[in-house]
Coordinates of C-alpha atoms and ligand atoms in Angstrom, one line a residue:
M1 CA -6.1 40.6 90.2
A2 CA -2.7 41.0 91.6
D3 CA -0.7 43.8 90.0
P4 CA 2.8 42.5 89.1
L5 CA 4.3 45.9 89.4
R6 CA 3.0 46.3 92.9
S7 CA 4.2 42.9 94.1
D8 CA 7.6 43.7 92.6
R9 CA 7.6 46.8 94.7
R10 CA 6.7 45.1 97.9
E11 CA 9.5 42.6 97.5
F12 CA 11.9 45.4 96.7
L13 CA 11.0 47.4 99.8
K14 CA 11.3 44.3 102.0
S15 CA 14.8 43.5 100.8
L16 CA 15.7 47.2 100.8
A17 CA 15.3 47.2 104.6
V18 CA 17.9 44.5 104.7
T19 CA 20.5 46.1 102.4
A20 CA 20.0 49.5 103.9
A21 CA 20.5 48.0 107.4
A22 CA 23.7 46.3 106.2
G23 CA 24.9 49.6 104.7
A24 CA 24.3 51.3 108.0
L25 CA 26.1 48.8 110.1
P26 CA 29.6 50.2 109.7
L27 CA 28.3 53.3 111.4
A28 CA 27.2 51.3 114.5
Q29 CA 28.9 49.3 117.1
S30 CA 28.1 45.6 117.5
A31 CA 26.7 44.2 120.7
H32 CA 30.2 43.1 121.7
G33 CA 31.6 46.6 121.4
S34 CA 33.9 45.9 118.4
N35 CA 33.7 47.6 115.0
F36 CA 31.7 45.5 112.5
A37 CA 32.6 46.1 108.9
P38 CA 30.2 44.3 106.5
D39 CA 30.8 44.4 102.8
V40 CA 29.3 47.7 101.8
A41 CA 30.1 47.2 98.2
A42 CA 28.2 43.9 98.1
A43 CA 25.3 45.6 99.9
A44 CA 25.3 48.4 97.4
K45 CA 25.3 46.0 94.5
A46 CA 22.4 44.1 96.0
F47 CA 20.5 47.4 96.5
L48 CA 21.1 48.4 92.9
E49 CA 19.8 45.1 91.6
E50 CA 16.7 45.3 93.7
Y51 CA 16.2 48.9 92.7
N52 CA 16.5 48.1 89.0
A53 CA 14.1 45.2 89.3
G54 CA 11.4 47.4 90.8
W55 CA 12.0 50.6 89.0
L56 CA 12.4 49.6 85.3
P57 CA 8.9 48.1 84.8
L58 CA 7.4 51.1 86.5
E59 CA 9.5 53.5 84.4
T60 CA 8.6 51.7 81.2
A61 CA 4.8 51.7 82.0
A62 CA 5.0 55.4 82.8
S63 CA 6.9 56.2 79.6
E64 CA 4.4 54.3 77.6
A65 CA 1.5 56.1 79.2
S66 CA 3.2 59.5 78.6
W67 CA 3.8 58.6 75.0
T68 CA 0.1 57.8 74.5
A69 CA -0.9 61.0 76.3
L70 CA 1.3 63.2 74.0
T71 CA 0.5 61.5 70.7
D72 CA -3.3 61.3 71.3
V73 CA -4.5 64.0 73.7
S74 CA -7.6 63.0 75.7
D75 CA -8.7 63.0 79.3
A76 CA -8.5 59.3 79.5
H77 CA -4.9 59.3 78.3
T78 CA -3.9 62.1 80.7
N79 CA -5.6 60.2 83.5
N80 CA -3.7 57.1 82.7
Q81 CA -0.4 59.1 82.5
V82 CA -1.1 60.3 86.0
A83 CA -2.1 56.8 87.2
K84 CA 1.2 55.3 85.9
A85 CA 3.4 58.1 87.3
Q86 CA 2.0 57.7 90.8
P87 CA 3.5 54.2 91.6
L88 CA 6.8 55.2 89.9
N89 CA 7.0 58.3 92.1
E90 CA 6.2 56.3 95.2
F91 CA 9.0 53.9 94.3
V92 CA 11.8 56.3 93.2
G93 CA 11.1 58.7 96.1
S94 CA 10.5 56.3 98.9
R95 CA 12.0 57.0 102.3
K96 CA 13.9 53.7 102.1
V97 CA 15.5 54.5 98.8
I98 CA 16.5 58.0 100.1
E99 CA 17.9 56.6 103.3
A100 CA 19.8 53.7 101.5
V101 CA 21.3 56.1 99.0
R102 CA 22.4 58.5 101.6
T103 CA 24.0 55.7 103.7
F104 CA 25.9 54.4 100.7
L105 CA 27.0 57.8 99.4
D106 CA 28.3 58.5 102.9
Q107 CA 30.7 55.7 102.3
K108 CA 31.9 56.5 98.8
D109 CA 35.4 55.5 99.6
K110 CA 34.2 51.8 99.8
L111 CA 32.4 51.9 96.4
D112 CA 33.6 51.9 92.8
D113 CA 32.8 54.7 90.4
L114 CA 30.1 52.9 88.5
T115 CA 28.2 52.2 91.7
I116 CA 28.6 55.8 92.9
R117 CA 27.3 57.1 89.5
Q118 CA 24.2 54.9 89.8
L119 CA 23.6 56.0 93.3
E120 CA 23.8 59.7 92.3
K121 CA 21.2 59.1 89.6
I122 CA 18.9 57.5 92.1
R123 CA 19.4 60.4 94.5
L124 CA 18.5 63.0 91.8
R125 CA 15.5 60.8 90.7
A126 CA 14.3 60.6 94.3
A127 CA 14.6 64.4 94.6
E128 CA 12.0 64.7 91.9
A129 CA 9.4 62.8 94.1
P130 CA 10.4 62.6 97.8
A131 CA 8.1 60.6 100.0
S132 CA 8.5 63.2 102.7
V133 CA 6.1 65.5 100.8
P134 CA 3.6 63.0 99.2
E135 CA 0.8 65.5 98.7
I136 CA 3.1 67.9 96.9
V137 CA 4.5 65.1 94.7
K138 CA 1.0 64.0 93.8
A139 CA -0.2 67.6 93.1
R140 CA 2.9 68.1 90.9
T141 CA 2.2 64.9 88.8
L142 CA -1.4 66.1 88.2
A143 CA -0.3 69.7 87.4
E144 CA 2.4 68.5 85.0
A145 CA -0.1 66.3 83.2
D146 CA -2.7 69.0 83.1
Q147 CA -0.2 71.5 81.7
S148 CA 0.7 69.1 78.9
K149 CA -2.9 68.5 78.1
V150 CA -3.6 72.2 77.8
Q151 CA -0.5 72.7 75.7
D152 CA -0.9 69.7 73.4
G153 CA -4.7 70.1 73.0
F154 CA -4.5 73.8 72.1
S155 CA -5.9 75.1 68.8
Y156 CA -4.7 78.4 67.4
S157 CA -7.5 80.5 66.1
L158 CA -6.8 83.4 63.8
K159 CA -9.5 85.9 62.9
R160 CA -8.5 88.3 60.1
A161 CA -10.8 91.0 58.8
G162 CA -12.8 89.8 55.8
K163 CA -11.6 86.2 56.2
P164 CA -13.2 83.1 57.8
E165 CA -11.6 81.9 61.1
E166 CA -8.4 80.0 60.4
K167 CA -6.9 77.3 62.7
P168 CA -3.3 77.2 61.7
S169 CA -1.1 74.4 63.0
A170 CA 2.3 75.2 64.5
N171 CA 3.9 74.2 61.2
A172 CA 1.6 76.5 59.3
I173 CA 2.6 79.4 61.6
D174 CA 6.3 78.7 61.2
K175 CA 5.9 78.6 57.4
V176 CA 4.3 82.1 57.4
L177 CA 7.0 83.4 59.6
V178 CA 9.7 82.0 57.3
E179 CA 8.1 82.9 54.0
S180 CA 5.7 85.9 54.2
H181 CA 7.0 89.4 53.3
D182 CA 3.8 91.0 54.4
L183 CA 4.4 92.7 57.8
G184 CA 0.7 92.8 58.7
E185 CA 0.2 89.1 58.0
R186 CA 3.4 88.4 59.9
E187 CA 2.2 90.3 63.0
D188 CA -1.1 88.4 62.9
F189 CA 0.5 85.0 62.9
W190 CA 3.2 86.0 65.4
T191 CA 0.5 87.3 67.7
V192 CA -1.7 84.3 67.4
A193 CA 1.3 82.1 68.2
K194 CA 1.4 83.8 71.6
D195 CA -2.2 83.0 72.5
I196 CA -1.3 79.6 73.9
G197 CA 0.6 81.3 76.7
G198 CA -2.7 82.6 78.2
P199 CA -4.2 79.2 79.2
L200 CA -0.7 78.0 80.3
R201 CA 0.1 80.9 82.6
T202 CA -1.7 79.8 85.8
G203 CA -0.6 76.2 85.4
L204 CA 3.0 77.4 85.1
L205 CA 2.9 79.5 88.2
K206 CA 1.5 76.5 90.1
L207 CA 4.1 74.2 88.7
R208 CA 6.9 76.6 89.7
D209 CA 5.8 76.3 93.3
L210 CA 5.3 72.6 93.2
R211 CA 8.5 71.9 91.4
N212 CA 10.4 74.1 93.9
K213 CA 8.8 72.5 97.0
V214 CA 9.7 69.0 95.6
A215 CA 13.3 70.0 95.0
Q216 CA 13.6 71.8 98.4
A217 CA 12.4 68.7 100.3
L218 CA 15.8 67.1 99.6
G219 CA 17.8 70.2 100.3
F220 CA 18.1 71.8 96.8
D221 CA 17.8 75.6 96.7
N222 CA 15.1 75.3 94.1
F223 CA 14.1 73.3 91.1
F224 CA 16.6 74.9 88.7
A225 CA 19.4 73.9 91.1
L226 CA 18.1 70.3 91.1
Q227 CA 18.3 70.2 87.3
V228 CA 21.7 71.7 87.1
A229 CA 23.0 69.2 89.7
D230 CA 22.9 66.5 87.0
Y231 CA 26.0 68.1 85.6
G232 CA 27.7 68.0 89.0
M233 CA 27.5 71.8 89.0
T234 CA 26.0 74.6 91.1
V235 CA 23.7 77.3 89.6
P236 CA 26.4 80.0 89.8
E237 CA 28.8 77.6 88.0
M238 CA 26.3 76.9 85.3
L239 CA 25.5 80.6 84.8
K240 CA 29.2 81.4 84.7
L241 CA 29.5 78.9 81.9
T242 CA 26.5 80.0 79.9
N243 CA 27.5 83.7 80.3
S244 CA 31.0 82.8 79.0
F245 CA 29.2 81.4 75.8
L246 CA 27.3 84.7 75.5
A247 CA 30.6 86.7 75.7
D248 CA 32.2 84.4 73.1
A249 CA 29.3 84.8 70.7
K250 CA 28.7 88.5 71.3
P251 CA 31.0 90.2 68.8
L252 CA 29.6 88.0 66.0
Y253 CA 26.0 88.2 67.2
S254 CA 26.1 92.0 67.3
Q255 CA 27.3 92.1 63.7
L256 CA 24.7 89.5 62.6
H257 CA 22.0 91.4 64.4
T258 CA 22.8 94.6 62.5
W259 CA 23.2 92.8 59.2
A260 CA 19.9 91.0 59.6
K261 CA 18.0 94.1 60.6
Y262 CA 19.1 95.8 57.4
A263 CA 18.4 92.7 55.3
L264 CA 14.9 92.4 56.8
A265 CA 14.1 96.1 56.4
D266 CA 15.0 95.7 52.7
R267 CA 12.9 92.6 52.4
Y268 CA 9.9 94.3 53.9
K269 CA 10.5 97.5 52.1
T270 CA 10.5 99.6 55.2
K271 CA 12.7 101.8 57.4
V272 CA 15.5 100.3 59.4
P273 CA 14.5 100.7 63.1
A274 CA 17.0 102.0 65.6
G275 CA 18.2 99.4 68.1
K276 CA 16.3 96.2 68.5
I277 CA 14.6 94.1 65.9
P278 CA 10.8 93.7 66.0
A279 CA 10.0 90.1 66.9
H280 CA 7.5 89.6 64.1
W281 CA 10.1 90.5 61.5
L282 CA 12.1 87.3 62.4
P283 CA 11.5 83.9 60.8
N284 CA 11.0 82.1 64.1
R285 CA 8.4 82.5 66.8
W286 CA 11.0 83.2 69.5
G287 CA 13.8 84.6 67.3
Q288 CA 15.9 81.6 68.3
N289 CA 17.2 81.1 64.7
W290 CA 16.8 83.1 61.6
P291 CA 16.6 80.9 58.5
G292 CA 16.1 82.0 54.9
L293 CA 17.8 85.4 55.1
V294 CA 20.7 84.8 52.8
S295 CA 20.0 85.3 49.1
G296 CA 21.4 82.6 47.0
V297 CA 21.2 80.1 49.9
D298 CA 17.7 78.7 49.6
M299 CA 17.9 75.6 51.8
D300 CA 14.3 74.7 51.1
A301 CA 14.4 74.6 47.3
P302 CA 15.9 71.0 47.1
F303 CA 13.1 69.7 49.3
K304 CA 10.2 71.0 47.2
T305 CA 10.2 67.7 45.2
K306 CA 10.8 65.4 48.2
T307 CA 8.4 63.5 50.4
K308 CA 8.2 63.7 54.2
E309 CA 9.3 60.1 54.4
F310 CA 12.5 61.1 52.5
I311 CA 13.5 63.4 55.3
V312 CA 13.6 60.7 57.9
E313 CA 15.1 58.1 55.6
Q314 CA 17.9 60.4 54.4
A315 CA 18.7 61.2 58.1
E316 CA 18.9 57.5 58.9
A317 CA 21.1 56.9 55.8
F318 CA 23.6 59.4 57.2
Y319 CA 24.0 57.5 60.4
V320 CA 24.1 54.2 58.6
S321 CA 26.8 55.5 56.3
L322 CA 29.0 56.1 59.4
G323 CA 28.6 52.5 60.5
F324 CA 25.6 52.8 62.8
P325 CA 22.9 50.0 62.4
K326 CA 19.7 50.5 60.5
L327 CA 16.9 51.6 62.7
P328 CA 14.9 48.7 64.2
K329 CA 11.6 48.0 62.4
S330 CA 9.8 48.9 65.6
F331 CA 11.1 52.4 65.3
Y332 CA 9.0 52.9 62.2
T333 CA 6.0 51.0 63.4
K334 CA 5.9 52.6 66.8
S335 CA 7.0 56.2 66.2
D336 CA 4.7 59.0 65.3
L337 CA 6.7 60.9 62.6
Y338 CA 4.2 62.9 60.6
P339 CA 1.5 65.5 61.2
A340 CA -1.8 64.2 62.4
D341 CA -4.5 64.2 59.8
P342 CA -6.6 67.3 60.7
K343 CA -9.7 65.4 59.6
S344 CA -9.0 62.7 62.3
G345 CA -9.4 65.2 65.1
R346 CA -6.4 63.7 66.8
K347 CA -4.3 66.2 68.7
K348 CA -0.6 65.6 69.4
N349 CA 2.3 67.4 70.8
S350 CA 3.7 69.6 68.0
H351 CA 7.3 69.6 69.2
A352 CA 9.9 67.0 68.2
S353 CA 11.1 64.5 70.8
A354 CA 12.9 61.1 71.0
W355 CA 11.9 58.4 73.4
H356 CA 13.6 55.4 75.0
I357 CA 10.6 53.7 76.3
D358 CA 12.0 50.6 78.0
L359 CA 15.7 51.6 78.2
K360 CA 16.3 48.6 75.9
E361 CA 15.3 48.4 72.2
D362 CA 12.0 50.3 72.2
V363 CA 13.1 53.6 70.7
R364 CA 10.6 56.1 69.1
S365 CA 10.4 59.6 67.9
L366 CA 7.5 62.0 68.0
M367 CA 7.7 64.6 65.1
S368 CA 5.4 66.3 62.6
V369 CA 7.8 66.1 59.7
E370 CA 7.2 68.1 56.5
P371 CA 9.6 68.1 53.6
D372 CA 11.6 71.2 54.3
S373 CA 15.0 72.1 55.6
R374 CA 13.9 72.8 59.1
W375 CA 12.5 69.3 59.5
F376 CA 15.6 67.9 57.7
N377 CA 17.7 69.3 60.5
T378 CA 15.3 68.3 63.2
A379 CA 15.2 64.7 61.9
H380 CA 19.0 64.5 62.2
H381 CA 18.7 65.9 65.7
E382 CA 16.1 63.3 66.8
L383 CA 18.0 60.4 65.3
G384 CA 21.0 61.6 67.2
H385 CA 19.0 60.8 70.4
I386 CA 17.9 57.5 69.0
Y387 CA 21.4 56.4 68.0
Y388 CA 22.6 57.4 71.4
Y389 CA 19.9 55.2 73.0
I390 CA 20.8 52.3 70.7
S391 CA 24.6 52.7 71.3
Y392 CA 24.4 52.6 75.1
S393 CA 21.8 49.9 75.4
R394 CA 24.3 47.1 76.1
P395 CA 24.9 44.9 79.1
E396 CA 27.9 46.8 80.2
V397 CA 25.9 50.0 80.8
P398 CA 23.6 49.8 83.8
Y399 CA 20.0 51.0 83.1
L400 CA 20.5 53.9 85.4
L401 CA 23.4 55.1 83.3
R402 CA 21.7 54.7 80.0
A403 CA 21.8 58.5 79.5
G404 CA 24.1 61.0 77.9
A405 CA 27.6 61.7 79.3
N406 CA 25.5 64.7 80.3
R407 CA 22.2 66.0 78.9
A408 CA 24.1 68.3 76.5
F409 CA 25.9 65.4 74.9
H410 CA 22.5 63.9 74.1
E411 CA 21.5 67.2 72.4
G412 CA 24.8 67.8 70.8
V413 CA 25.1 64.5 68.9
G414 CA 22.2 65.0 66.6
D415 CA 23.1 68.6 66.1
L416 CA 26.6 67.6 65.1
I417 CA 25.2 65.3 62.4
G418 CA 22.8 68.1 61.5
L419 CA 25.8 70.4 61.0
A420 CA 27.5 67.7 59.0
S421 CA 24.5 67.2 56.9
G422 CA 24.5 70.9 56.1
Q423 CA 28.0 70.8 54.6
R424 CA 28.0 71.5 50.9
P425 CA 30.2 68.5 49.8
Y426 CA 27.7 66.2 51.4
L427 CA 24.6 68.0 50.1
K428 CA 26.1 68.0 46.6
E429 CA 26.8 64.2 46.8
V430 CA 23.2 63.4 47.7
G431 CA 21.6 65.9 45.3
L432 CA 20.3 68.3 47.9
L433 CA 22.3 71.4 46.9
A434 CA 20.6 74.0 44.7
P435 CA 22.9 75.2 41.9
A436 CA 22.8 78.8 43.2
A437 CA 23.9 77.5 46.7
E438 CA 26.7 75.5 45.2
K439 CA 28.1 78.7 43.5
A440 CA 27.6 80.9 46.6
E441 CA 30.7 82.2 48.3
Q442 CA 31.7 80.3 51.4
V443 CA 31.1 83.3 53.5
Q444 CA 27.4 83.3 52.4
W445 CA 27.2 79.7 53.5
L446 CA 28.7 80.5 56.8
L447 CA 26.3 83.4 57.2
D448 CA 23.4 81.1 56.8
T449 CA 24.9 78.6 59.3
A450 CA 25.5 81.3 61.9
L451 CA 21.9 82.5 61.5
D452 CA 20.1 79.2 61.3
G453 CA 20.0 76.0 63.5
A454 CA 21.8 75.6 66.7
S455 CA 24.5 78.2 66.2
I456 CA 25.5 81.8 66.9
V457 CA 22.0 83.4 66.8
F458 CA 20.7 80.5 69.0
L459 CA 23.1 81.3 71.9
P460 CA 21.6 84.5 73.1
F461 CA 18.2 82.7 73.2
S462 CA 19.4 79.4 74.8
A463 CA 22.3 80.6 77.1
G464 CA 20.7 84.0 77.6
T465 CA 16.9 84.4 77.6
M466 CA 15.8 80.9 78.4
T467 CA 18.5 80.1 81.0
Q468 CA 18.3 83.4 82.7
F469 CA 14.5 83.5 82.8
E470 CA 14.2 80.0 84.3
A471 CA 17.0 80.6 86.8
D472 CA 15.3 83.7 88.1
F473 CA 11.8 82.2 87.8
Y474 CA 12.6 79.3 90.1
A475 CA 14.7 81.4 92.4
G476 CA 11.6 83.5 93.0
K477 CA 13.0 86.6 91.5
I478 CA 10.2 87.3 89.1
P479 CA 6.8 88.5 90.4
D480 CA 3.7 86.6 89.4
N481 CA 2.3 89.7 87.7
G482 CA 5.5 90.5 85.9
L483 CA 6.2 87.3 83.8
N484 CA 5.9 89.0 80.4
A485 CA 7.8 92.1 81.7
A486 CA 10.7 89.8 82.8
W487 CA 10.6 87.7 79.7
W488 CA 10.9 90.7 77.3
K489 CA 13.5 92.3 79.5
Y490 CA 15.7 89.2 78.8
V491 CA 14.7 89.0 75.1
G492 CA 15.6 92.6 74.8
E493 CA 18.9 92.4 76.7
Y494 CA 20.2 89.1 75.3
Q495 CA 18.7 88.9 71.8
G496 CA 18.1 92.6 71.0
I497 CA 14.5 91.9 70.0
I498 CA 11.3 93.8 70.9
P499 CA 7.7 92.8 70.7
P500 CA 5.6 94.5 68.0
R501 CA 3.4 96.0 70.7
E502 CA 3.2 95.9 74.5
R503 CA 2.6 92.4 75.8
P504 CA -0.2 92.0 78.3
E505 CA 0.4 90.3 81.7
D506 CA -2.6 88.0 81.3
L507 CA -0.6 86.2 78.7
C508 CA 2.7 84.4 79.3
D509 CA 5.0 84.5 76.3
A510 CA 7.6 82.3 78.1
A511 CA 5.1 79.5 78.3
T512 CA 4.7 79.5 74.5
K513 CA 8.1 77.7 74.4
T514 CA 7.3 74.1 75.1
H515 CA 10.4 73.5 77.2
I516 CA 9.2 76.0 79.8
N517 CA 6.3 73.7 80.4
D518 CA 7.4 70.2 79.9
D519 CA 11.2 70.2 79.9
P520 CA 11.8 72.8 82.6
A521 CA 15.1 74.3 83.8
Q522 CA 17.1 72.4 81.2
Y523 CA 17.4 74.7 78.2
Y524 CA 21.1 75.4 78.8
D525 CA 21.5 71.8 77.6
Y526 CA 21.1 73.1 74.1
A527 CA 23.6 76.0 74.6
I528 CA 26.2 73.6 75.9
G529 CA 25.3 71.1 73.1
T530 CA 25.9 73.9 70.6
V531 CA 29.4 74.6 71.8
L532 CA 30.1 70.9 72.2
K533 CA 28.9 70.3 68.6
F534 CA 31.5 72.7 67.1
Q535 CA 34.2 71.3 69.3
L536 CA 33.5 67.7 68.2
H537 CA 33.0 68.8 64.6
D538 CA 36.4 70.6 64.6
H539 CA 38.1 67.6 65.9
I540 CA 36.4 65.2 63.4
A541 CA 37.2 67.5 60.4
R542 CA 40.8 68.3 61.2
E543 CA 42.0 65.1 63.0
I544 CA 39.9 62.3 61.3
L545 CA 38.8 63.6 57.9
K546 CA 41.8 66.0 57.4
Q547 CA 39.4 68.4 55.8
D548 CA 38.4 72.0 56.2
P549 CA 35.7 72.1 59.0
R550 CA 33.7 74.6 56.8
E551 CA 33.6 72.3 53.7
C552 CA 33.8 68.7 54.8
N553 CA 32.0 65.5 54.3
Y554 CA 31.5 62.8 57.0
F555 CA 29.2 60.7 54.8
G556 CA 30.3 57.1 54.5
N557 CA 33.3 57.6 56.8
K558 CA 33.5 54.7 59.3
K559 CA 36.3 56.3 61.3
V560 CA 34.0 59.2 62.1
G561 CA 31.4 56.6 63.1
D562 CA 33.8 54.8 65.3
F563 CA 34.9 58.0 67.0
L564 CA 31.2 58.9 67.8
K565 CA 30.4 55.3 68.8
D566 CA 33.2 55.4 71.4
I567 CA 31.5 58.4 73.0
L568 CA 27.9 57.2 72.7
R569 CA 28.4 53.6 73.9
L570 CA 29.7 54.9 77.3
G571 CA 26.4 56.4 78.2
A572 CA 26.8 58.1 81.6
T573 CA 29.3 55.6 82.9
R574 CA 32.1 58.3 82.9
D575 CA 32.5 61.8 84.0
W576 CA 31.6 64.0 81.1
N577 CA 34.7 66.2 81.3
E578 CA 36.8 63.1 81.1
V579 CA 34.8 61.8 78.1
L580 CA 35.3 65.1 76.3
K581 CA 39.0 65.3 77.1
N582 CA 39.6 61.7 75.9
A583 CA 37.7 62.4 72.7
T584 CA 39.1 65.8 71.8
G585 CA 42.1 66.3 74.0
Q586 CA 40.5 69.4 75.5
G587 CA 37.9 70.5 78.1
L588 CA 34.7 72.2 76.9
T589 CA 35.7 75.3 74.9
A590 CA 33.9 77.7 72.5
K591 CA 37.1 78.4 70.6
P592 CA 36.3 76.0 67.7
M593 CA 32.9 77.6 67.3
V594 CA 34.4 81.1 67.2
N595 CA 37.1 79.9 64.8
Y596 CA 34.5 78.3 62.5
F597 CA 32.9 81.7 61.8
E598 CA 36.1 83.7 61.8
P599 CA 36.0 84.6 58.1
L600 CA 32.4 85.7 58.6
L601 CA 33.2 88.3 61.3
G602 CA 35.5 90.4 59.0
W603 CA 33.0 90.1 56.1
L604 CA 30.1 91.4 58.4
Q605 CA 32.2 94.2 59.7
E606 CA 32.8 95.3 56.1
Q607 CA 29.0 95.0 55.2
N608 CA 28.0 96.9 58.4
K609 CA 30.4 99.8 57.9
G610 CA 28.8 103.0 58.9
R611 CA 25.9 101.2 60.5
E612 CA 25.2 101.4 64.2
I613 CA 26.1 98.0 65.7
G614 CA 24.0 96.3 68.3
W615 CA 21.4 97.9 70.5
T616 CA 21.1 99.6 73.9
Ligands
X8Z701 O1 13.7 70.9 71.4 C1 14.6 70.6 70.5 C2 14.6 69.3 69.9 C3 14.0 68.2 70.7 S1 15.1 67.8 72.0 C4 13.8 69.3 68.6 N1 15.4 71.6 70.2 C5 15.4 72.9 70.8 C6 14.2 73.7 70.3 O2 13.5 73.3 69.4 O3 14.0 74.8 70.9 C7 16.5 71.4 69.2 C8 17.2 72.8 69.1 C9 16.7 73.6 70.3
ZN702 ZN1 16.9 66.9 71.5

């Protein structure tokens, strides 16, 4: 039987030859020796139409196959994921596409901005699968799928003296790290969380080389540089930006680090260590945020009586209150929102994600929601992606530009609503504020915000450890037998955290972080998203709500909704700097974030008087 996707592709390639030739003509002389200037803009338009007609069905089929592979891990699903990625890769990375794009981009002056933006997206997409290295592209696709299968099919196994073997889920590990005051138990769970890095280590090294070779085929220095290029930036520019965030956060982070170390020593009834904080003391597997440390601010208490369904519905209600539409029915029927029943034997990816399967109305989220504050925040984050998808899925936004103004915008929107949903006036209005938390001093509330979620404590991890590790990893600066040494060097340097004991090199602690495997070289998105979130929040609170950014309430405010929609509906049709300047009157700046926590800095300095600040 004829495969419609394949016949689409044949047609496309045939017509591509024509459009590319037309595009190339201005560079050539006609047979009569006079300059021939065909309509490059019309040729580019025809090319884009043909590209979309061929690419979209392939992209949709590949997304659907990936969705199935991640929500129901099996060999058959992984094989299908690879099978669907193959024709997509052949299409997006074909020589003709690459040649046509190059030809058109060489004549930018004859093209409008929207066309250039689409061509740039096609160029970066082609660089992920260039036909000049077909065997490498194929090997990469296989290796990516294998790595996901190993990651998503992994079972943690914990053997404790005198107890039967336990198989904790990722949620169960996280719960122990948030709640347990028993350092022995904490170390057991922390250590078992790192076991997944062992089976992922070889696959990651293989992927590093394949990803680099793919990126280098189109002239990028390495895979990290290719991912950064989506911002229109070079690697040194990106590192300069992320380093500036680290510098902005450092005074507060050092104080938080010291405060938390003392609070935790008190909690565990043990001595305060000099310098760095032991990793298993912290309430998160990677120390990327530190929830639950502030007495009187128990964010989980109000969720004890709630269902998991409530978490998603309440998040949706927030967006709807701002004037966004209700989620389409298909979101609820097609998404995979709650933990898999352990009795079913089904394995699924344990990390939250949002999907725009067909770049039209098929939007889904993969989560494992439990009724707690962590998932409350994550549900707001994921719905931010979903409402972004919905907002830019309109005829004026070409499929190729149905993306964030940049990737950080996509991450920042849901986090912004997460920050808004963590404001006390809102929580009080919807009955999610424990009486003790309502009475807590504002500075206690700020302290919790600085420690938890995407905030101050998150920056040394996102802008520091993750970004620096991956930049060096893809630049070939980390030896294969020194992955853990390098990882912990960065964790120590940026986060001031040390492992409970020496980490063996047959494990790979970096690979325990899902993004290192399946969202590679992009973690600075979250760091930029964090800074952006505070910038947008500051503008919304001061200019639209006329409220204190630290105690404000967006809920039900349609003007806030309109402000956000004006950003979201653009997708990637404008330069992100321009979008931000139009929205807030300023370029990207961490000032609003620093200002937000300003009262906290003085308070922490007071609390930490006489204590040694930071680590060496
Ligand atoms: O991965 C995520 C989202 C999906 S895009 C849940 N986040 C980062 C993480 O979990 O490490 C959100 C905050 C940072
Ligand atoms: Zn996200």
